[in-house]
Amino acid sequence: MLEEAEKRFDPEEVIAEFEALTKDAKRVQVETLKKILKENSETEYLKKWGLDGKTDPESYCSCVPLVTHKDLEPLIQQIADGSPHPILTAKPITTITLSSGTTQGKRKFVPFNDELTENTMQIYRTSYAFRNREFPIGNGKALSFIYGSKQFKTKGGLLAGTATTNVYRSEQFKKTMKDMQTPCCSPDEVIFGPDFQQSLYCHLLCGLIFRNEIQVISSTFAHSIVHSFRCFELVWEELCSDIKTGTLSARITDPTIRTAMAKMLKPDPELADKIHEKCSSLTNWYGLIEELFPNVKYIYGIMTGSMEPYLKKLRHYAGGIPLLSADYGSSEGWIGANVNPTRPPEMATFAVLPNIGYFEFIPLREIGSPESALVRVEPRPVGLTDVEVGEEYEVVVTSFAGLYRYRLGDVVKVVGFHNSTPELQFVCRRNLMPTINIDKNTEKDLQLSVEAAAKLLTAEKLEVVDFTSQVDLSSEPGHYVIFWEVSGDASDEILQDCCNCLDSTFVDAGYVSSRKVQAIGPLELKVLKKGSFQKILDHYVGLGSTLNQFKTPRCVGPVNQTVLNILCNNVVKSYMSGAFG
């Protein structure tokens, strides 16, 4: 008798499972917490808080405190150093995830285990099932700009790598991509190549070779897709030459990549001429993606939060191809899936999967004025199903990988419910920009200010390539510094107007009143040399981050001295705001 064939992936079955889970999210949450606490009841961490076998949410929240990564850092370090004791999880942790380090300037160690891989596949399958209803795809390939960083061994012998690397190396990932009819068009040797510039070039080349089969273009973040096509603008003729002659460019020096590409690259003058003709006919590269890849159904990646500034350029490359925002998660784990794929990325929402962790939400609504009390008491967190539509919260996670009541630092807004689970919109990272006086600007405020000022550049057919900021406290009063890289040379007059606009479009009441009484100094705009943000990217990749994991840090603090040095050493022009007289 033949072995039973492996069960085929059925999107409608996945949707039915998701609907069942979300209809009774409260019960699922209670069961999920019970499962996590039962599995790990003998860990040193949970025993310390005296739960004594209790697994109900009330006992858990009254016994176990809220924590940040800083609180757990010594314990995670013990695990990485090879401690034989069950510190955070009963099952041994065999892998450590490294965060990108772009938010805080320092890479974090986070425990990773098989349950997190399973959660990842559940999120992937769920959002794919909903996408496939709206944008059905045939059996094709994906041009995925993905990269695996080098994994290394910690002192205790645990494998450490980026979250994406840990996932991409799993057999489950390849199987899920195959089930979803979008296996990556590039061989593993390209994905896990030692030099991301060489890998990027070969990703583009593989995409062109399989151009008629490419159904989806994706990466972890929108930035990586934009970066890839900016690079294409510089190397497209070389790529055409490789296809025409069937010979790989000498810029690819890694022998494993060369061997893998040699199996795919055959002389095809007709294809080379067609690509050359299409690229030559484009105006300012508008609609590049839809011209190169005629059967692409959508472009997919995380497009919310700090990725929103790249959407304008991505739409320029995409032409008429829809942009679909990927799911909501972090190095610590996943939270929600995008089950409304037709919404534009700026309006993307994420339905929380109630069985992948236990979730709490700290309300961020102001209670009284900041001056009304000397000591402000933080509101108590509420459960997943107790959140209110229209309110903003900070996310707290309890995961299967040893994080208990862990503050993610993300601010989300509840915009509705899918059955009984909330749909969240990502707002920003909490406390990203340090306070000078009584100002409370967020990453979102910075982004809106930059968008408003960048509109002044369009008259000169210029754009902001990328941006970041710094709070300069070296002189009294402190002031904001915004760093811009611009696509060409703008006049001093326009840049001065941009500087004034940046300053005047921060609408936070604390900032405006502080500027008026000069408790905060005039905003400073510093314009950088071309390629400055590439140097910052190279710096993070040099530390072991991957291109698809990279996020430009939106506020560079004093702990991030190397990045500050790169910025300050590449300033070509500087302007002080006159917006407040």
XYZ file of C-alpha atoms in Angstrom:
581
model
C 0.000 0.000 0.000
C 1.259 3.456 -0.852
C 1.961 5.833 2.005
C -0.809 8.375 2.509
C -0.025 11.471 0.432
C 0.888 14.546 2.432
C -2.172 16.647 3.178
C -2.555 19.386 0.581
C -2.643 23.000 1.740
C -6.218 24.289 1.475
C -6.628 28.090 1.868
C -10.369 27.805 2.620
C -9.635 25.307 5.388
C -7.077 27.749 6.870
C -9.682 30.546 6.811
C -12.279 28.288 8.506
C -9.732 27.458 11.242
C -8.973 31.182 11.718
C -12.702 32.035 11.917
C -13.217 29.351 14.583
C -10.241 30.611 16.630
C -11.360 34.235 16.534
C -15.048 33.568 17.321
C -14.146 32.739 20.913
C -10.855 34.602 21.346
C -11.266 34.986 25.124
C -11.508 31.229 25.711
C -8.592 30.589 23.321
C -6.494 33.189 25.213
C -7.209 31.526 28.577
C -6.284 28.102 27.114
C -3.124 29.491 25.482
C -1.928 31.062 28.746
C -2.718 27.826 30.607
C -0.671 25.836 28.073
C 2.329 28.208 28.301
C 2.306 28.254 32.124
C 1.794 24.485 32.489
C 4.627 23.714 30.078
C 6.991 26.057 31.917
C 5.807 25.831 35.541
C 9.149 24.390 36.697
C 11.264 27.171 35.219
C 13.342 29.284 37.580
C 11.658 32.468 36.391
C 8.045 31.403 36.979
C 8.815 29.640 40.284
C 10.302 32.910 41.548
C 6.924 34.652 41.292
C 5.030 32.079 43.366
C 2.299 31.067 40.928
C 2.131 27.654 42.658
C 0.565 25.939 39.645
C -2.085 28.616 39.026
C -2.669 29.289 35.328
C -5.615 31.700 35.285
C -5.059 35.228 33.874
C -5.931 37.003 37.168
C -3.356 35.074 39.245
C -0.769 35.368 36.489
C -1.130 39.146 36.152
C -1.106 39.733 39.907
C 1.986 37.544 40.540
C 4.194 38.124 37.482
C 5.407 41.696 36.806
C 5.554 43.570 33.506
C 9.103 43.541 32.109
C 11.227 45.033 29.351
C 14.087 43.365 27.509
C 16.541 45.009 29.920
C 14.960 43.092 32.837
C 15.349 39.726 31.066
C 18.763 40.398 29.507
C 20.835 38.707 32.279
C 18.621 35.584 32.109
C 18.795 35.361 28.307
C 22.585 35.785 28.578
C 22.737 32.827 30.992
C 20.817 30.731 28.424
C 23.174 31.861 25.633
C 26.131 30.983 27.873
C 24.843 27.409 28.161
C 23.180 27.248 31.584
C 21.783 23.687 32.039
C 18.872 24.928 34.187
C 15.358 25.609 32.856
C 15.554 29.387 33.262
C 12.730 30.723 31.042
C 11.462 27.594 29.289
C 11.196 23.944 30.329
C 12.379 22.713 26.935
C 15.979 23.763 26.193
C 16.385 26.801 23.949
C 18.649 25.788 21.051
C 18.591 28.993 18.999
C 18.910 32.697 19.768
C 17.405 35.436 17.614
C 19.328 38.660 17.105
C 17.318 41.830 16.592
C 18.561 44.282 13.945
C 19.676 46.800 16.587
C 18.445 49.699 14.465
C 15.861 50.930 16.985
C 17.972 51.094 20.142
C 21.456 51.062 18.596
C 22.215 47.711 20.215
C 21.344 44.192 19.058
C 19.155 42.197 21.433
C 19.328 38.462 22.140
C 15.842 36.876 22.131
C 15.063 33.153 22.716
C 13.833 31.271 19.634
C 12.276 27.792 19.460
C 10.229 25.461 17.232
C 6.936 26.916 18.500
C 7.926 30.323 17.083
C 8.631 28.717 13.694
C 5.183 27.075 13.835
C 3.607 30.449 14.749
C 5.371 32.035 11.780
C 3.989 29.423 9.390
C 0.485 29.831 10.864
C 0.678 33.610 10.281
C 2.033 33.097 6.731
C -0.684 30.580 5.846
C -3.484 32.689 7.347
C -2.645 35.926 5.553
C -1.915 34.012 2.311
C -5.342 32.342 2.438
C -7.067 35.756 2.656
C -4.757 37.242 -0.025
C -5.437 34.353 -2.332
C -9.184 35.054 -2.243
C -8.594 38.574 -3.572
C -5.436 38.020 -5.642
C -5.353 34.344 -6.697
C -2.018 33.194 -8.012
C -1.152 30.236 -10.211
C 1.758 27.906 -9.747
C 4.674 30.301 -10.153
C 7.656 31.741 -8.343
C 8.387 34.691 -6.078
C 11.184 37.194 -6.511
C 11.976 37.402 -2.800
C 14.713 39.782 -1.717
C 15.616 37.684 1.308
C 19.008 37.106 2.888
C 20.257 34.772 5.571
C 22.918 36.202 7.831
C 25.726 34.049 9.114
C 24.661 32.078 12.142
C 27.251 31.825 14.884
C 27.589 29.825 18.083
C 27.158 31.530 21.454
C 29.489 30.722 24.374
C 27.058 27.958 25.371
C 26.941 26.464 21.872
C 23.531 27.853 20.833
C 23.030 28.899 17.228
C 22.425 32.649 16.926
C 21.121 34.510 13.873
C 18.480 37.005 12.781
C 14.808 36.033 13.157
C 14.454 35.782 9.389
C 17.586 33.611 9.089
C 16.250 31.203 11.718
C 12.987 30.928 9.755
C 14.516 30.716 6.240
C 16.791 27.861 7.320
C 13.828 25.754 8.499
C 12.373 23.016 6.306
C 8.900 24.262 7.276
C 9.587 27.588 5.512
C 10.437 25.932 2.182
C 7.441 23.613 2.433
C 5.060 26.491 3.264
C 6.354 28.615 0.365
C 5.882 25.647 -1.963
C 2.353 25.072 -0.597
C 1.603 28.738 -1.237
C 2.796 28.306 -4.865
C 5.496 30.948 -4.435
C 8.865 29.254 -3.959
C 11.762 31.701 -4.137
C 13.225 31.937 -7.649
C 16.782 32.204 -6.260
C 18.798 29.198 -5.080
C 19.799 28.826 -1.404
C 23.390 29.716 -2.256
C 22.174 33.219 -3.196
C 19.885 33.617 -0.149
C 22.634 32.529 2.248
C 25.549 34.075 0.364
C 28.292 35.760 2.400
C 28.031 39.148 0.617
C 24.605 40.768 0.361
C 25.632 42.957 -2.631
C 26.470 39.823 -4.624
C 23.269 38.129 -3.420
C 21.155 41.165 -4.382
C 22.638 41.223 -7.895
C 21.847 37.509 -8.298
C 18.313 37.897 -6.923
C 17.692 40.469 -9.669
C 19.274 38.194 -12.280
C 17.172 35.189 -11.193
C 14.048 37.345 -11.313
C 14.820 38.371 -14.910
C 15.570 34.788 -15.983
C 12.166 33.658 -14.622
C 10.403 36.961 -15.416
C 7.280 35.316 -16.903
C 6.867 32.982 -13.909
C 7.219 35.645 -11.197
C 3.829 36.107 -9.485
C 4.885 37.936 -6.321
C 7.696 40.343 -5.429
C 8.455 40.416 -1.729
C 10.858 41.132 1.087
C 10.571 41.476 4.841
C 10.403 45.287 4.614
C 9.398 47.757 1.882
C 12.800 49.443 2.262
C 14.540 46.327 0.940
C 12.368 46.243 -2.223
C 12.982 49.950 -2.928
C 16.706 49.504 -2.272
C 16.810 46.537 -4.665
C 15.261 48.476 -7.555
C 17.429 51.539 -6.870
C 20.358 49.111 -7.327
C 18.722 47.738 -10.506
C 18.857 51.252 -12.000
C 22.655 51.122 -11.639
C 23.327 47.568 -12.893
C 20.556 46.805 -15.425
C 22.854 46.910 -18.457
C 25.292 44.534 -16.793
C 22.401 42.158 -16.002
C 21.333 42.279 -19.672
C 24.914 41.470 -20.715
C 24.971 38.424 -18.377
C 21.717 37.121 -19.904
C 22.849 37.807 -23.473
C 26.176 35.958 -23.121
C 25.181 33.400 -20.478
C 28.232 34.474 -18.461
C 27.985 35.770 -14.897
C 29.476 39.199 -14.138
C 32.963 39.286 -12.633
C 31.499 41.242 -9.691
C 30.272 37.869 -8.354
C 33.361 36.418 -6.718
C 31.866 33.890 -4.284
C 32.474 30.386 -5.750
C 29.321 28.800 -4.279
C 27.113 31.543 -5.765
C 28.920 31.301 -9.142
C 28.419 27.512 -9.244
C 24.711 27.776 -8.388
C 24.104 30.562 -10.922
C 25.981 28.708 -13.677
C 23.286 26.007 -13.543
C 20.591 28.595 -14.288
C 22.266 31.087 -16.603
C 22.191 30.194 -20.299
C 22.743 32.593 -23.251
C 19.408 34.214 -24.160
C 19.962 37.225 -26.473
C 16.230 37.544 -27.154
C 15.386 37.958 -23.437
C 18.303 40.368 -22.952
C 17.125 42.539 -25.861
C 13.541 42.562 -24.572
C 14.641 43.703 -21.078
C 16.972 46.321 -22.609
C 14.160 47.656 -24.763
C 11.713 47.863 -21.832
C 14.204 49.647 -19.554
C 15.193 52.103 -22.294
C 11.569 53.064 -22.908
C 10.745 53.959 -19.289
C 10.426 57.559 -18.102
C 12.314 58.032 -14.821
C 11.831 54.284 -14.133
C 8.082 54.700 -13.583
C 6.290 51.320 -13.760
C 9.596 49.393 -13.863
C 8.242 46.368 -11.953
C 5.130 45.902 -14.081
C 7.214 46.170 -17.279
C 9.831 43.662 -16.147
C 7.436 41.139 -14.599
C 4.211 40.952 -16.627
C 2.504 38.329 -14.448
C 3.128 39.817 -10.993
C -0.107 39.978 -8.979
C 1.160 42.066 -6.054
C 4.172 43.387 -4.124
C 4.380 42.164 -0.543
C 6.302 43.226 2.562
C 5.931 45.098 5.846
C 4.873 48.592 4.784
C 3.645 50.124 8.033
C 5.376 52.272 10.672
C 8.910 53.272 9.715
C 8.351 51.720 6.241
C 5.635 54.193 5.190
C 8.117 56.804 3.883
C 9.250 54.331 1.176
C 5.743 53.751 -0.241
C 5.829 56.721 -2.622
C 8.976 55.398 -4.334
C 7.667 51.820 -4.274
C 4.432 52.931 -5.978
C 6.558 54.738 -8.572
C 8.372 51.480 -9.407
C 5.185 49.378 -9.158
C 3.041 51.321 -11.623
C -0.370 49.656 -11.403
C 0.650 46.628 -9.307
C -1.060 46.561 -5.873
C 1.050 46.957 -2.712
C 0.029 44.566 0.092
C 1.319 45.004 3.618
C 2.664 41.883 5.320
C 1.846 40.768 8.848
C 2.626 42.314 12.228
C 5.410 40.909 14.340
C 8.860 41.563 15.765
C 12.065 39.701 16.623
C 10.243 38.538 19.778
C 7.417 36.869 17.834
C 4.243 37.393 15.830
C 1.057 39.214 16.834
C -1.387 39.515 13.948
C -2.119 38.665 10.317
C -3.310 40.992 7.559
C -6.710 39.484 6.719
C -7.911 42.572 4.792
C -5.392 42.592 1.933
C -7.290 45.059 -0.282
C -6.705 47.943 2.124
C -3.871 50.289 1.119
C -0.734 49.795 3.263
C -1.309 53.077 5.129
C -4.639 51.656 6.351
C -3.427 48.066 6.958
C -4.863 46.266 9.972
C -3.765 43.088 11.704
C -6.100 40.592 13.346
C -4.488 39.083 16.441
C -4.204 35.278 16.367
C -5.351 34.327 19.880
C -3.482 31.000 20.035
C 0.083 32.143 19.269
C 0.681 33.877 22.615
C -1.095 35.603 25.487
C -1.641 39.316 24.845
C -2.269 42.304 27.103
C -2.600 45.970 26.240
C -1.601 48.987 28.342
C -4.020 51.882 27.682
C -2.265 55.075 26.556
C -5.170 57.456 27.068
C -4.104 60.472 29.145
C -5.675 60.455 32.604
C -5.659 64.076 33.784
C -2.993 66.554 32.721
C 0.752 65.908 33.129
C 0.862 68.725 35.694
C -2.042 67.398 37.772
C -0.022 64.900 39.771
C 3.571 64.524 40.848
C 3.426 60.764 40.422
C 1.471 59.361 37.488
C 0.136 55.822 37.824
C 0.257 53.765 34.635
C -3.136 52.238 33.764
C -3.498 48.491 34.327
C -3.198 46.351 31.186
C -6.401 44.904 29.731
C -6.923 41.546 28.016
C -7.142 40.901 24.274
C -10.926 41.002 24.113
C -11.293 43.950 26.537
C -9.674 46.587 24.311
C -11.837 49.428 22.987
C -12.183 50.569 19.385
C -10.499 53.927 18.763
C -8.082 53.633 21.706
C -4.286 53.319 21.586
C -2.325 50.760 23.607
C 1.177 49.469 24.216
C 1.454 45.744 23.414
C 2.472 43.217 26.113
C 3.331 39.654 25.045
C 3.617 36.300 26.795
C 5.142 33.846 24.331
C 5.928 30.138 23.968
C 9.633 31.064 23.895
C 10.037 32.302 27.463
C 8.864 35.928 27.411
C 6.389 36.665 30.218
C 4.407 39.949 30.289
C 7.035 41.422 27.999
C 6.565 45.035 26.881
C 7.176 45.190 23.141
C 7.369 49.002 23.079
C 4.929 49.152 20.137
C 1.949 51.496 20.112
C -1.137 50.178 18.292
C -4.632 51.520 17.685
C -7.692 49.260 17.839
C -9.731 49.952 14.696
C -12.287 47.165 14.947
C -12.816 43.471 15.636
C -12.693 40.360 13.462
C -15.246 38.206 15.259
C -14.008 38.659 18.856
C -10.318 39.346 18.210
C -9.170 42.957 17.760
C -7.848 44.377 14.493
C -4.830 46.561 15.210
C -3.184 49.362 13.301
C 0.505 49.874 14.010
C 1.068 53.499 15.135
C 4.728 53.790 16.163
C 7.421 52.702 18.573
C 6.854 54.156 22.034
C 9.332 56.728 23.396
C 11.457 56.733 20.260
C 12.357 60.425 20.455
C 13.815 61.624 23.770
C 12.096 64.548 25.460
C 13.883 67.900 25.736
C 11.284 69.759 27.778
C 7.578 68.755 27.809
C 7.557 67.697 24.141
C 6.139 64.274 23.264
C 6.895 63.694 19.605
C 6.734 60.184 18.195
C 8.198 58.462 15.138
C 4.854 59.131 13.417
C 5.098 62.891 14.166
C 8.604 62.932 12.664
C 7.379 61.087 9.581
C 4.465 63.508 9.024
C 6.789 66.500 9.431
C 9.245 65.088 6.860
C 6.406 64.276 4.415
C 5.086 67.851 4.625
C 8.522 69.420 4.104
C 9.489 66.987 1.306
C 6.540 68.267 -0.775
C 8.497 71.514 -1.217
C 11.179 69.545 -3.118
C 8.794 68.209 -5.764
C 8.836 71.550 -7.640
C 12.542 70.884 -8.320
C 11.793 67.215 -9.192
C 13.719 66.039 -6.137
C 12.865 63.634 -3.328
C 14.073 62.707 0.160
C 15.949 59.409 -0.281
C 15.945 58.733 3.474
C 15.985 60.549 6.805
C 16.752 60.250 10.492
C 16.949 62.542 13.509
C 18.863 63.352 16.671
C 18.024 65.281 19.826
C 21.033 67.563 20.352
C 21.533 68.418 24.024
C 25.139 69.626 23.621
C 24.051 73.247 23.985
C 21.263 75.051 25.864
C 18.437 74.869 24.969
C 18.416 71.453 23.306
C 17.047 71.178 19.771
C 15.978 68.640 17.132
C 18.332 67.824 14.254
C 16.864 66.241 11.096
C 19.261 64.553 8.652
C 18.159 64.310 5.012
C 19.676 62.656 1.971
C 18.191 64.301 -1.134
C 18.170 62.773 -4.637
C 19.892 65.832 -6.197
C 20.992 69.413 -5.546
C 18.292 71.696 -4.106
C 18.682 75.450 -3.776
C 19.500 77.017 -0.397
C 16.197 78.869 -0.535
C 14.146 75.680 -0.927
C 16.120 73.841 1.773
C 15.676 76.759 4.194
C 11.928 76.610 3.509
C 12.045 72.845 4.135
C 13.807 73.454 7.460
C 11.181 75.986 8.571
C 8.417 73.608 7.467
C 9.916 70.691 9.435
C 9.915 72.815 12.579
C 6.421 74.259 12.188
C 4.689 70.964 11.316
C 5.463 69.265 14.641
C 1.999 69.799 16.151
C 2.585 68.326 19.627
C 1.396 71.008 22.073
C 4.404 70.512 24.367
C 6.803 71.053 21.469
C 5.010 74.132 20.089
C 4.748 75.850 23.495
C 8.401 75.013 24.298
C 9.538 76.480 20.976
C 7.527 79.654 21.558
C 9.219 80.330 24.919
C 12.601 79.078 23.606
C 12.749 76.148 26.027
C 13.575 74.155 22.854
C 15.943 75.705 20.297
C 15.357 76.113 16.526
C 15.225 72.869 14.560
C 18.313 72.160 12.437
C 18.219 70.498 8.994
C 21.455 68.795 7.937
C 21.726 67.666 4.320
C 23.941 64.629 3.707
C 26.168 63.480 0.846
C 24.659 60.976 -1.587
C 25.203 57.433 -0.322
C 25.256 58.333 3.401
C 22.375 55.980 4.259
C 24.066 53.224 2.248
C 27.043 53.639 4.645
C 24.663 53.219 7.609
C 23.184 50.100 5.982
C 26.708 48.736 5.373
C 27.531 49.362 9.043
C 24.565 47.285 10.261
C 25.206 44.511 7.734
C 28.816 44.478 8.973
C 27.469 43.828 12.476
C 25.633 40.737 11.161
C 22.235 42.205 10.300
C 20.669 41.361 6.929
C 19.482 43.701 4.194
C 15.871 42.509 4.455
C 15.902 43.032 8.251
C 17.318 46.568 8.054
C 15.256 49.541 9.223
C 16.768 53.028 9.092
C 16.925 54.234 12.713
C 14.551 57.198 12.876
C 16.166 58.735 15.955
C 19.864 58.182 16.660
C 20.748 58.318 20.353
C 24.143 58.852 22.023
C 24.627 55.070 22.426
C 24.663 54.825 18.627
C 27.959 56.687 18.272
C 29.122 54.968 15.062
C 25.951 55.958 13.199
C 26.148 59.510 14.611
C 29.732 59.726 13.318
C 28.670 58.541 9.841
C 25.927 61.181 9.789
C 28.046 64.053 11.113
C 30.985 63.230 8.803
C 28.761 63.348 5.709
C 26.955 66.673 6.232
C 27.273 68.995 3.223
C 24.798 71.751 4.171
C 23.136 72.900 7.380
C 20.117 75.162 8.024
C 18.550 76.576 11.212
C 14.798 77.103 11.390
C 13.332 80.583 11.609
C 9.784 79.256 12.021
C 9.240 80.651 15.505
C 10.988 84.000 14.954
